[in-house]
PDB file of C-alpha atoms in Angstrom:
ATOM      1  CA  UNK A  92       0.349   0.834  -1.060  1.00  0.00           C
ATOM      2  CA  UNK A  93       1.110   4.636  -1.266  1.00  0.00           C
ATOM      3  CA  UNK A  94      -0.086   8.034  -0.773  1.00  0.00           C
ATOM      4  CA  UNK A  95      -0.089  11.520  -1.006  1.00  0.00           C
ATOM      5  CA  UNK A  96      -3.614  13.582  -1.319  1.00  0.00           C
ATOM      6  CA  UNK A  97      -3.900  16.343  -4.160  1.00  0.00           C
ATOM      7  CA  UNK A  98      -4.234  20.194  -3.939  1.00  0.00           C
ATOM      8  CA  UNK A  99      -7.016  22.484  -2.403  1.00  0.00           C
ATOM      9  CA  UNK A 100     -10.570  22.892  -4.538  1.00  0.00           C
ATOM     10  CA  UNK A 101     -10.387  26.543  -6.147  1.00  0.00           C
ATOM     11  CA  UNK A 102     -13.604  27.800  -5.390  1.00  0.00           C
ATOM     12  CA  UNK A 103     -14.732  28.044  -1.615  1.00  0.00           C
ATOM     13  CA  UNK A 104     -17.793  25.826  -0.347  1.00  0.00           C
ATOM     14  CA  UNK A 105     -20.061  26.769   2.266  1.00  0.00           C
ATOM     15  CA  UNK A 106     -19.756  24.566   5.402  1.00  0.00           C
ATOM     16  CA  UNK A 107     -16.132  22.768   6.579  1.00  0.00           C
ATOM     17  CA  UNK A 108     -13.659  22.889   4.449  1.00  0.00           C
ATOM     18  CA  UNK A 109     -11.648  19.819   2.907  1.00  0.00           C
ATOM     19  CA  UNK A 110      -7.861  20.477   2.095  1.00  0.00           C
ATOM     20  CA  UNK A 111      -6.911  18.109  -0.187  1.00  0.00           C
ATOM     21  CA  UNK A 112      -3.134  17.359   1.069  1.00  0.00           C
ATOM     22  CA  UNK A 113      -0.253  16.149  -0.269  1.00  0.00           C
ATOM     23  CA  UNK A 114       2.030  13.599   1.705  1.00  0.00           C
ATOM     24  CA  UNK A 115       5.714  15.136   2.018  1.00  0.00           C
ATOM     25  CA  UNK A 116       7.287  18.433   2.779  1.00  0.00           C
ATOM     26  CA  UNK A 117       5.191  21.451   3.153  1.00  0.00           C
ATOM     27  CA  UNK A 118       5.957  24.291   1.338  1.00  0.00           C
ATOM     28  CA  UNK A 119       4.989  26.963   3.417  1.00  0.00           C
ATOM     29  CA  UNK A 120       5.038  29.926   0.958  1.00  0.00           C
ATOM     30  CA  UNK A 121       2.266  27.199  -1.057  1.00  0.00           C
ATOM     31  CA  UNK A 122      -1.555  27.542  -0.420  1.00  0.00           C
ATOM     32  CA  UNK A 123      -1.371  23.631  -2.527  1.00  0.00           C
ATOM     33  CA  UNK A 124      -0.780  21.992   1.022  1.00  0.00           C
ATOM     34  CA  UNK A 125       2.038  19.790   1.791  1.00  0.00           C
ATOM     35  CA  UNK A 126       3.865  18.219  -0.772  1.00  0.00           C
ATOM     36  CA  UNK A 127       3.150  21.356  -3.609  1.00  0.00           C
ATOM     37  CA  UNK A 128       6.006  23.305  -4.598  1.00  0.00           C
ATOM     38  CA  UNK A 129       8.604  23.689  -7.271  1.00  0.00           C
ATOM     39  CA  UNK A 130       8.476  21.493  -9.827  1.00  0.00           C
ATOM     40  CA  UNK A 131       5.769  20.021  -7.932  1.00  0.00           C
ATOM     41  CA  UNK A 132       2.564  21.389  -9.734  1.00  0.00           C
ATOM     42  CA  UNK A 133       1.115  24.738 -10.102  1.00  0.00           C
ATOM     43  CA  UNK A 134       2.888  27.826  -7.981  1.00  0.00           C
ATOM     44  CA  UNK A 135       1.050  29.915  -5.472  1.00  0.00           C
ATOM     45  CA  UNK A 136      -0.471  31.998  -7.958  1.00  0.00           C
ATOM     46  CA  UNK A 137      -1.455  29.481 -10.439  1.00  0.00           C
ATOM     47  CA  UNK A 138      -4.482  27.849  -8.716  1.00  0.00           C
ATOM     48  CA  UNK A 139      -4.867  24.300  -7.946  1.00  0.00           C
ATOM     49  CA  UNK A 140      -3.815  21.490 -10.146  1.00  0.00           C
ATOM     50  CA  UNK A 141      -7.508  20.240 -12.145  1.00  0.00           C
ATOM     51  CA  UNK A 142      -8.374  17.188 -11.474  1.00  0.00           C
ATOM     52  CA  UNK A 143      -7.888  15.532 -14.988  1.00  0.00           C
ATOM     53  CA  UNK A 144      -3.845  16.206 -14.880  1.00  0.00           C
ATOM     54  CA  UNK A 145      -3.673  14.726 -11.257  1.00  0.00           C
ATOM     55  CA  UNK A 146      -5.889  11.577 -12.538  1.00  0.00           C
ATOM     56  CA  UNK A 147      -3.324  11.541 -15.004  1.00  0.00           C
ATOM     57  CA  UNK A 148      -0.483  11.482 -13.231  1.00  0.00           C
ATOM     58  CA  UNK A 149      -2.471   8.833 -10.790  1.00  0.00           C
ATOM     59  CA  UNK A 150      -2.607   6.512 -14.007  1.00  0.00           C
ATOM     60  CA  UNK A 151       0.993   6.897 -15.356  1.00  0.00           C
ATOM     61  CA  UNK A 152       2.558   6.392 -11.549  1.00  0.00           C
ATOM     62  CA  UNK A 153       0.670   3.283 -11.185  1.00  0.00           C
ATOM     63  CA  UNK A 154       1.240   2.135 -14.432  1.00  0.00           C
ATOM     64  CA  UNK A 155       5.424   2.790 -14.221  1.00  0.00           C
ATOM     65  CA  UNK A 156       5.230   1.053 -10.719  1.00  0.00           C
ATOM     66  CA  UNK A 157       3.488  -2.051 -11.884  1.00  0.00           C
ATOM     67  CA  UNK A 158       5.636  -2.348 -15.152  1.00  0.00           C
ATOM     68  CA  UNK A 159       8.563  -2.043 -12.580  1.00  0.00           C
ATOM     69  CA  UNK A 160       6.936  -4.636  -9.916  1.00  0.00           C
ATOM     70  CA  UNK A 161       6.226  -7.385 -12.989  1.00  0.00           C
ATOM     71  CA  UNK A 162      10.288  -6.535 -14.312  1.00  0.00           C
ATOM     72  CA  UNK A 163      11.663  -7.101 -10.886  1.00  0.00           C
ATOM     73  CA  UNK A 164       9.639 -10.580 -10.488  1.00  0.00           C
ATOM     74  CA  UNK A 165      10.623 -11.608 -14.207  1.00  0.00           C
ATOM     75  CA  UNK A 166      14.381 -11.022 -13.157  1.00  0.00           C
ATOM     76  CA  UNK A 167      13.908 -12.025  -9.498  1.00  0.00           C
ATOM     77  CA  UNK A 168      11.939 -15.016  -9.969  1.00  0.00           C
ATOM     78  CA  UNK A 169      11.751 -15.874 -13.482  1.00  0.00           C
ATOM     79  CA  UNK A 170      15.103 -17.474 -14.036  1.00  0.00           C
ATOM     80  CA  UNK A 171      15.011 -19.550 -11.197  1.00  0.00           C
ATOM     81  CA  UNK A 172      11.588 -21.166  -9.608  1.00  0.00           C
ATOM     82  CA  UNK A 173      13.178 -21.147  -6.409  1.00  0.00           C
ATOM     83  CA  UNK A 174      13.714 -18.105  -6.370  1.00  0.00           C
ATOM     84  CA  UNK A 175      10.534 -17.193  -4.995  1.00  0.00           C
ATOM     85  CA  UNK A 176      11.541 -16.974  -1.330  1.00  0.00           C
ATOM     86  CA  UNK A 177      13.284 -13.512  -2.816  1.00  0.00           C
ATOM     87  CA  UNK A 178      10.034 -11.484  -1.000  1.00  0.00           C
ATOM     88  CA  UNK A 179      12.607  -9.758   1.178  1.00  0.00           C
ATOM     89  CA  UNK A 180      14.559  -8.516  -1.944  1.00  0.00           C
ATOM     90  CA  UNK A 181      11.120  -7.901  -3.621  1.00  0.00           C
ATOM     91  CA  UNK A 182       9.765  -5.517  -0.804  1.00  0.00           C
ATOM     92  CA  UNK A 183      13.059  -3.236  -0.947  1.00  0.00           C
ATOM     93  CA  UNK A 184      12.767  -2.634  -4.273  1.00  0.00           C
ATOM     94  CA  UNK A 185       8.659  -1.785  -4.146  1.00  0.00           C
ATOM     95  CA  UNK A 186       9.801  -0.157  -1.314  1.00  0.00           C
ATOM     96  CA  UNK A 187      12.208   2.070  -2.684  1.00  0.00           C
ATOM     97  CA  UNK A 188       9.939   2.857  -5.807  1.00  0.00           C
ATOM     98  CA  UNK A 189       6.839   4.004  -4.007  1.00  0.00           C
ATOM     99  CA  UNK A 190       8.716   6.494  -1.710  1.00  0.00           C
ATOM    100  CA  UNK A 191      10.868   7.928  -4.961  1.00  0.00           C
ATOM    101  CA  UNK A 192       7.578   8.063  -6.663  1.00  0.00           C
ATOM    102  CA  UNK A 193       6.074   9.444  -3.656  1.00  0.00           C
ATOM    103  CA  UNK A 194       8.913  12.582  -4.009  1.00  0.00           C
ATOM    104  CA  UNK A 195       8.820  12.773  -7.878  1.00  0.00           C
ATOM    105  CA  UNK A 196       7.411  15.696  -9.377  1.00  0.00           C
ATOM    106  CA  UNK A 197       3.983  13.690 -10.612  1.00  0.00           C
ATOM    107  CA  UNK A 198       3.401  12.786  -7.347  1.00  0.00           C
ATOM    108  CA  UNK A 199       3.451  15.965  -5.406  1.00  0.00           C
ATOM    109  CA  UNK A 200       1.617  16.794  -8.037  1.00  0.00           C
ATOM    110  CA  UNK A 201      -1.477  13.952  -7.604  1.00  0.00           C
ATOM    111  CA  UNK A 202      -0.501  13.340  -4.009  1.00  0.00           C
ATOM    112  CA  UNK A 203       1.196  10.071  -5.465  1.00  0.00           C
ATOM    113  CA  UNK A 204      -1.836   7.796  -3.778  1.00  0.00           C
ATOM    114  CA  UNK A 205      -0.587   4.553  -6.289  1.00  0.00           C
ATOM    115  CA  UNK A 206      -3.621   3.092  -4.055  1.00  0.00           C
ATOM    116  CA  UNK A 207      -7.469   3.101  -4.358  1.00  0.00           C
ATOM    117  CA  UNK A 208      -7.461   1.915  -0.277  1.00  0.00           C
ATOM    118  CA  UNK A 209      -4.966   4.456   0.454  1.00  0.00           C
ATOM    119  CA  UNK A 210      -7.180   7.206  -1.042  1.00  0.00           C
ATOM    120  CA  UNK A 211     -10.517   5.725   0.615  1.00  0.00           C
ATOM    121  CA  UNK A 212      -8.511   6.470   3.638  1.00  0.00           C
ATOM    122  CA  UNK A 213      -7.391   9.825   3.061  1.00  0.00           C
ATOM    123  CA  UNK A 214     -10.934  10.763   2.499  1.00  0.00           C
ATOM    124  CA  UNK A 215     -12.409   9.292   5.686  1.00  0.00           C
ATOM    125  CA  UNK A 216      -9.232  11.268   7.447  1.00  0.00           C
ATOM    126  CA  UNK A 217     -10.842  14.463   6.103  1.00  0.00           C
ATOM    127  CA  UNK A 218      -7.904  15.471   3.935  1.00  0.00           C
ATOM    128  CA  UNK A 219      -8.940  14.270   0.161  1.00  0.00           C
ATOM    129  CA  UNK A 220     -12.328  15.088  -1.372  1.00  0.00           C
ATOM    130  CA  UNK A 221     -14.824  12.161  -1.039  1.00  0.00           C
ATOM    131  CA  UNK A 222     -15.465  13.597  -4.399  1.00  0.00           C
ATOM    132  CA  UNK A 223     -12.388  12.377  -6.191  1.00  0.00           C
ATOM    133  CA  UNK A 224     -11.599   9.379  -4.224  1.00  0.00           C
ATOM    134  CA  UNK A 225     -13.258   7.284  -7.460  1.00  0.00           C
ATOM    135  CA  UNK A 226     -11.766   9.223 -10.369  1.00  0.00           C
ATOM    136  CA  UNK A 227      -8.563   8.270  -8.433  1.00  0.00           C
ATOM    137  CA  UNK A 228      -9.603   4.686  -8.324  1.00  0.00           C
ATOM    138  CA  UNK A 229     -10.287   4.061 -11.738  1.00  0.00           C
ATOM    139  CA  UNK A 230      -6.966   5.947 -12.534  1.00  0.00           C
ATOM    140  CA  UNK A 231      -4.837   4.037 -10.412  1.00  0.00           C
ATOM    141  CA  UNK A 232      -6.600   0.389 -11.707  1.00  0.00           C
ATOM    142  CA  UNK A 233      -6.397   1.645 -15.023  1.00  0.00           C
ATOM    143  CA  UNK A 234      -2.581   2.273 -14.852  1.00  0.00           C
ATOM    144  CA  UNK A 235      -2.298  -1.107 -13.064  1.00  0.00           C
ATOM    145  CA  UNK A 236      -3.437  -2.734 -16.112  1.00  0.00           C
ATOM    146  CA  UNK A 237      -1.736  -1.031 -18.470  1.00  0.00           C
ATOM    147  CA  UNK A 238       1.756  -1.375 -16.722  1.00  0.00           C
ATOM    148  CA  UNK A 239       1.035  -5.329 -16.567  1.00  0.00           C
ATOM    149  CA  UNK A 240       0.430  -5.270 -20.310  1.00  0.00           C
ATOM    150  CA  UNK A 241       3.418  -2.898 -21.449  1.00  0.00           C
ATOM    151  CA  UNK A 242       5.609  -5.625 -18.776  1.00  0.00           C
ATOM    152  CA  UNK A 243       4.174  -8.510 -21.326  1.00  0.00           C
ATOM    153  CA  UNK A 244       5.096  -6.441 -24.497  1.00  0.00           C
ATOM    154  CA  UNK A 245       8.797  -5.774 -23.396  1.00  0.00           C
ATOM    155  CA  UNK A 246       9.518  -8.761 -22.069  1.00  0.00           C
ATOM    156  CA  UNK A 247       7.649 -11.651 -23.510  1.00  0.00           C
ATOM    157  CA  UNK A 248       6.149 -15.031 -22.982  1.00  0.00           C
ATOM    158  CA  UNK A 249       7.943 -15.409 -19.864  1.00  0.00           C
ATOM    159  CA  UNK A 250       5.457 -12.691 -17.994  1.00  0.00           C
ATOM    160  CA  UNK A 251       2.758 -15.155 -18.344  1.00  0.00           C
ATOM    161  CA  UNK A 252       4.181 -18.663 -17.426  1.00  0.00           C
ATOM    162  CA  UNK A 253       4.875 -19.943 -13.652  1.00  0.00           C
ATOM    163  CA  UNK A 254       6.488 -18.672 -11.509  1.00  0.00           C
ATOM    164  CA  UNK A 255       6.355 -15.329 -12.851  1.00  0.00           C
ATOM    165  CA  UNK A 256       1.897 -15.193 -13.729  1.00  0.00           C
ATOM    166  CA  UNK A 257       2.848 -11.335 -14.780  1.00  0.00           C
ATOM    167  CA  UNK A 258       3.363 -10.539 -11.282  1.00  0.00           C
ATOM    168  CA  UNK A 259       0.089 -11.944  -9.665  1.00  0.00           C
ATOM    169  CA  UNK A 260      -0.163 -12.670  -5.844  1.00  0.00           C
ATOM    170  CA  UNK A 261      -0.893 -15.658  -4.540  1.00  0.00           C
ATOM    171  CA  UNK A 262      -1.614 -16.683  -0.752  1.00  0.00           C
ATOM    172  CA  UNK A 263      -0.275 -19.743   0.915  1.00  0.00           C
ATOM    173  CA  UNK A 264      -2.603 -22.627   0.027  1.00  0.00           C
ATOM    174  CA  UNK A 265      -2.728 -22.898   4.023  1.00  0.00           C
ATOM    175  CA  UNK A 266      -4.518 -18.819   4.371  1.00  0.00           C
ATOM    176  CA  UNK A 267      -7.766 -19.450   3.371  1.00  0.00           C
ATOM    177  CA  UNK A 268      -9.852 -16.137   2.129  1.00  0.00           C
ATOM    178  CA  UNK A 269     -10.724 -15.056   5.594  1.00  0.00           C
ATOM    179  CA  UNK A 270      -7.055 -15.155   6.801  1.00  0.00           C
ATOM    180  CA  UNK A 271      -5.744 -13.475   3.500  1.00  0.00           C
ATOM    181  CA  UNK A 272      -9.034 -11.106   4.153  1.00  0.00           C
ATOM    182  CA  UNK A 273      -7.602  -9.819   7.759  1.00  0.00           C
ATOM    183  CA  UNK A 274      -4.407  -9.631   7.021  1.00  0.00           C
ATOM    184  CA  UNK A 275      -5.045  -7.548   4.029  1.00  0.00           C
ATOM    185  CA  UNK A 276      -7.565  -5.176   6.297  1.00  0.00           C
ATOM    186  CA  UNK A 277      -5.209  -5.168   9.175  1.00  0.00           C
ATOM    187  CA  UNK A 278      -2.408  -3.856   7.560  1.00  0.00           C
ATOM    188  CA  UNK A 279      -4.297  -0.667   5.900  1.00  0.00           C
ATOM    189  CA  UNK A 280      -5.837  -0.144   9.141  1.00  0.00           C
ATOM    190  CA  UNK A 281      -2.625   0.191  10.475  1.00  0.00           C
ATOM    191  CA  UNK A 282      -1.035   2.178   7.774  1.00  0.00           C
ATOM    192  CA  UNK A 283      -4.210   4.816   8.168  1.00  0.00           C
ATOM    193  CA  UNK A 284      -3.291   4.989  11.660  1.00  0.00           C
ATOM    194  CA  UNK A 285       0.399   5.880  10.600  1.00  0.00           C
ATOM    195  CA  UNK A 286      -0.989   8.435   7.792  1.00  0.00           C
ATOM    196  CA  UNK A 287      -2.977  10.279  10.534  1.00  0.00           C
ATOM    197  CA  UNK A 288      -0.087   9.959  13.074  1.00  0.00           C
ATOM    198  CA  UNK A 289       2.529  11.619  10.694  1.00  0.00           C
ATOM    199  CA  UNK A 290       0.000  14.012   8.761  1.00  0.00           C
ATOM    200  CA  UNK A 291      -0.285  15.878  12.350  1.00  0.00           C
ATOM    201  CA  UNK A 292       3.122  17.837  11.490  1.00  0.00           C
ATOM    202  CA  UNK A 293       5.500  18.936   9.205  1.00  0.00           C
ATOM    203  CA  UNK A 294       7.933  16.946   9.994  1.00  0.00           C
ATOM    204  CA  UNK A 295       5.853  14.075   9.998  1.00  0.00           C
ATOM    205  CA  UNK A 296       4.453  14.929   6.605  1.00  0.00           C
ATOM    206  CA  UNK A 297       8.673  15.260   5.221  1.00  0.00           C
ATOM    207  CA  UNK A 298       9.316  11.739   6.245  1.00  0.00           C
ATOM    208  CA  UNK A 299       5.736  10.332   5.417  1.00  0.00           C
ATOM    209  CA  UNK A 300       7.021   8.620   1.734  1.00  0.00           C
ATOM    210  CA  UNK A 301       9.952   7.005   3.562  1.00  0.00           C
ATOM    211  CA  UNK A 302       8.019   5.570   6.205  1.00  0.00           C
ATOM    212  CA  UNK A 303       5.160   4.762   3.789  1.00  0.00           C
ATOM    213  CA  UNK A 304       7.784   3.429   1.547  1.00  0.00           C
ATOM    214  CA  UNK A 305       9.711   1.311   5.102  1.00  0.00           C
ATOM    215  CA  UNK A 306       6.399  -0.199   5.685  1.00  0.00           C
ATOM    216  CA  UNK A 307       5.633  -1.758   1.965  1.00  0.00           C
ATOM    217  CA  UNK A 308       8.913  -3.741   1.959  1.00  0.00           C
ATOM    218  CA  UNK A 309       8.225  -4.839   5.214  1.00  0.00           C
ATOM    219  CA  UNK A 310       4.609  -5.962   4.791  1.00  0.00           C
ATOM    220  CA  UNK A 311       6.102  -7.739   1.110  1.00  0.00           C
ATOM    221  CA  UNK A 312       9.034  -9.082   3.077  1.00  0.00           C
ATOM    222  CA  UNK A 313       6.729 -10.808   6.009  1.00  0.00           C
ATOM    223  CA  UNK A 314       3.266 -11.116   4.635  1.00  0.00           C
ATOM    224  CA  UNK A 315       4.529 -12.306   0.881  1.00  0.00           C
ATOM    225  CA  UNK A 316       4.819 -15.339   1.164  1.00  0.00           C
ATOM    226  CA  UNK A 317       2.277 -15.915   3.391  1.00  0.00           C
ATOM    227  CA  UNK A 318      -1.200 -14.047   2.433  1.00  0.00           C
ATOM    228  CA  UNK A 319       0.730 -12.388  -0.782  1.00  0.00           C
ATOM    229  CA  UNK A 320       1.347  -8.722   0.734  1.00  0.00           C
ATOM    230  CA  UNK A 321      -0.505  -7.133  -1.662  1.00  0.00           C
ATOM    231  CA  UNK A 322      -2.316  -4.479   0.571  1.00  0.00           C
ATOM    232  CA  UNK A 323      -3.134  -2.357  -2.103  1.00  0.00           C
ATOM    233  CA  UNK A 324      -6.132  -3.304  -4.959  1.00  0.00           C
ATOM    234  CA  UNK A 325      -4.260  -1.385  -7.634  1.00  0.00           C
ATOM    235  CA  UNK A 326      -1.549  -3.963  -7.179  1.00  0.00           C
ATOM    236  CA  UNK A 327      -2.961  -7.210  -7.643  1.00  0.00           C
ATOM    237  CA  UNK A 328      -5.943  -5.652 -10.184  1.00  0.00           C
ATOM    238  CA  UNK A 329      -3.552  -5.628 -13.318  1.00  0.00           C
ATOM    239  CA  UNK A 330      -1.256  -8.598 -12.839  1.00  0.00           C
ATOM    240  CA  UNK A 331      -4.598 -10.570 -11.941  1.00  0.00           C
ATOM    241  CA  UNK A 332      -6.120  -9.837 -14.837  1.00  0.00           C
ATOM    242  CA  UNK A 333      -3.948 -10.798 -17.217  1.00  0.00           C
ATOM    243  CA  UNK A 334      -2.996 -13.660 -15.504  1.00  0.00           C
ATOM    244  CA  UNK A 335      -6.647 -15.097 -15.146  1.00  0.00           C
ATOM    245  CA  UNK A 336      -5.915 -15.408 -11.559  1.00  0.00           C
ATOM    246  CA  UNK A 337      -8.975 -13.750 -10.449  1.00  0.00           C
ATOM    247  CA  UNK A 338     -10.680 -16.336  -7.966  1.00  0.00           C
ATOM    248  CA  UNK A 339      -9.636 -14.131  -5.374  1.00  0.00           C
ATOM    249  CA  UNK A 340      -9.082 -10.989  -6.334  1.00  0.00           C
ATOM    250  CA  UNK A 341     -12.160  -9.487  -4.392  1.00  0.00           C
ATOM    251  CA  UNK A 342     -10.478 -10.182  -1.098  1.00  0.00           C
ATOM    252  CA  UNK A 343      -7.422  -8.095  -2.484  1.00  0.00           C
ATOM    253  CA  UNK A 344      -9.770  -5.527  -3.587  1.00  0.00           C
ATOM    254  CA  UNK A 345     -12.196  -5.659  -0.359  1.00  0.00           C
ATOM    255  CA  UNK A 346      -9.536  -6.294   2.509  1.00  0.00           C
ATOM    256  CA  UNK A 347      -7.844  -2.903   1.870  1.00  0.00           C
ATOM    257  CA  UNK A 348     -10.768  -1.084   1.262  1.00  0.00           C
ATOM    258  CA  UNK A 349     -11.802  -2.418   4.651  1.00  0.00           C
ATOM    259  CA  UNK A 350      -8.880  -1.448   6.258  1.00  0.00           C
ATOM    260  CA  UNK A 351      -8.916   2.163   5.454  1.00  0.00           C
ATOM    261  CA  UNK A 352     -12.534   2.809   6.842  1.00  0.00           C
ATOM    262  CA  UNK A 353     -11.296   0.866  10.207  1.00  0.00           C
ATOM    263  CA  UNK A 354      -8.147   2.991  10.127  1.00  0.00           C
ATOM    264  CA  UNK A 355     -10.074   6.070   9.424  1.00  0.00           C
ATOM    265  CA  UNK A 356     -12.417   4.949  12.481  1.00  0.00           C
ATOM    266  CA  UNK A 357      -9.990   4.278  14.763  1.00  0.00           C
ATOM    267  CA  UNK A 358      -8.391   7.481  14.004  1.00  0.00           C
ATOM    268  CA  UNK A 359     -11.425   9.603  14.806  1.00  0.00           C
ATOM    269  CA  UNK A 360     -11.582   7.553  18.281  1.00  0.00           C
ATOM    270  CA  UNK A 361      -8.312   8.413  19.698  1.00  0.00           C
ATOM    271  CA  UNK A 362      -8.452  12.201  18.073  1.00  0.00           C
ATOM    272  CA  UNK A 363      -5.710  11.051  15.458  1.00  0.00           C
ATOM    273  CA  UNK A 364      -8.348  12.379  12.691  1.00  0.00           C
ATOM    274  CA  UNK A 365      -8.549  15.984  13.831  1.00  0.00           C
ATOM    275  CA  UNK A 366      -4.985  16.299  14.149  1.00  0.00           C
ATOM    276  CA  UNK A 367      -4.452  15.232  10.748  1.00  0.00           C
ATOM    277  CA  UNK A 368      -6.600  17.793   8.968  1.00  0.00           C
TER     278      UNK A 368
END
């Protein structure tokens, strides 16, 4: 999972206005929202990031993380098939990556989504453009794919054989798609409630990537070896893929996606929505 939304739209539209955000620190001399600042995309004269370059970033982030999530498995896992009750070990170091990333100059820049669920579910929170929410996608599962691939290049044969399946998620035999199918929706839904929660203030917006970031290595730590802990589509797309484990791959694309709208729901239910904004 992960998350950041992107900069405000340039020209002014009639009716309510959308700020696309940024997860993280506000600037407050920055009309770029939250997150924008130096080094962070354009200044406060420059106008708002297009949306190509913060696709772009999107794709590269997501790429970099998955190359990163199918390394740490090869090395984790790969030597020893035992190994695999490392998920605790695992979710630290996602953990870790997706807040850094989070912080990084690309992603204050894109918002640092990493997450086609997460961006759903900044959109139904009123702070990203419905608008972009798909160029996002496509970035994000494009990068996913070409992360896996670049993992195979470096590092070999290995990638593909058991235990390491380039990274690929699997549930316990015992979850059967329903169970893997809530768990996946319960945890964005969650996590969209925490977004609004902590996009209501600045200081919940500075310590947004670390909580966002808290939360993965928890859900990978708890939920990995039981539905997989994916909780984000851009995640299992790639490594699924190339591993020809796609059987159920919907339910790690659908779950989350189902998640965010409850979130996003919820959030407009208790009030949590309008604070956010």
């Amino acid at each position: 999972m992960t998350l950041t939304p992107a900069p405000e739209p340039v020209v002014p539209r009639p009716g309510p206005e959308v700020r696309p955000t940024a997860i993280g620190p506000r600037s407050p001399e920055s009309p770029h929202g939250p997150g924008a600042g130096p080094g962070a995309g354009p200044g406060p004269d420059a106008g708002p990031a297009p949306l190509l370059p913060r696709a772009v970033c999107e794709a590269v982030l997501t790429g970099l993380l998955l190359f990163l999530i199918v390394t740490a498995v090869r090395w984790l896992v790969g030597p020893d098939p035992g190994a695999a009750a490392r998920p605790a070990v695992l979710g630290v170091v996602v953990g870790t990556l997706l807040a850094l990333f989070m912080v990084s100059p690309p992603g204050r820049c894109s918002g640092g989504h990493l997450n086609p669920a997460v961006s759903l579910a900044l959109w139904r929170l009123g702070v990203f453009p419905g608008r972009e929410v798909v160029p996002y996608a496509v970035a994000q599962l494009a990068g996913s794919v070409f992360g896996v691939w670049c993992a195979a290049l470096v590092w070999g044969p290995v990638t593909a054989r058991p235990p390491v399946r380039h990274a690929s998620v699997r549930a316990d035999p015992a979850w059967g798609d329903a169970a893997v199918l809530a768990a996946e929706a319960g945890v964005l839904a969650g996590s969209t409630l925490m977004l609004a929660v902590l996009l209501a203030s600045p200081g919940g917006r500075r310590v947004l990537p670390y909580a966002v970031g808290l939360t993965t290595a928890l859900v990978i730590g708890v939920l990995g070896p039981l539905s997989g802990g994916s909780v984000n589509p851009a995640r299992q797309f790639g490594p699924a893929l190339l591993a020809g484990d796609t059987g159920r791959l919907w339910v790690y694309v659908l779950g989350p996606a189902l998640g965010a709208v409850l979130g996003a729901w919820l959030a407009g239910r208790t009030g949590l929505r309008r604070a956010a904004r």
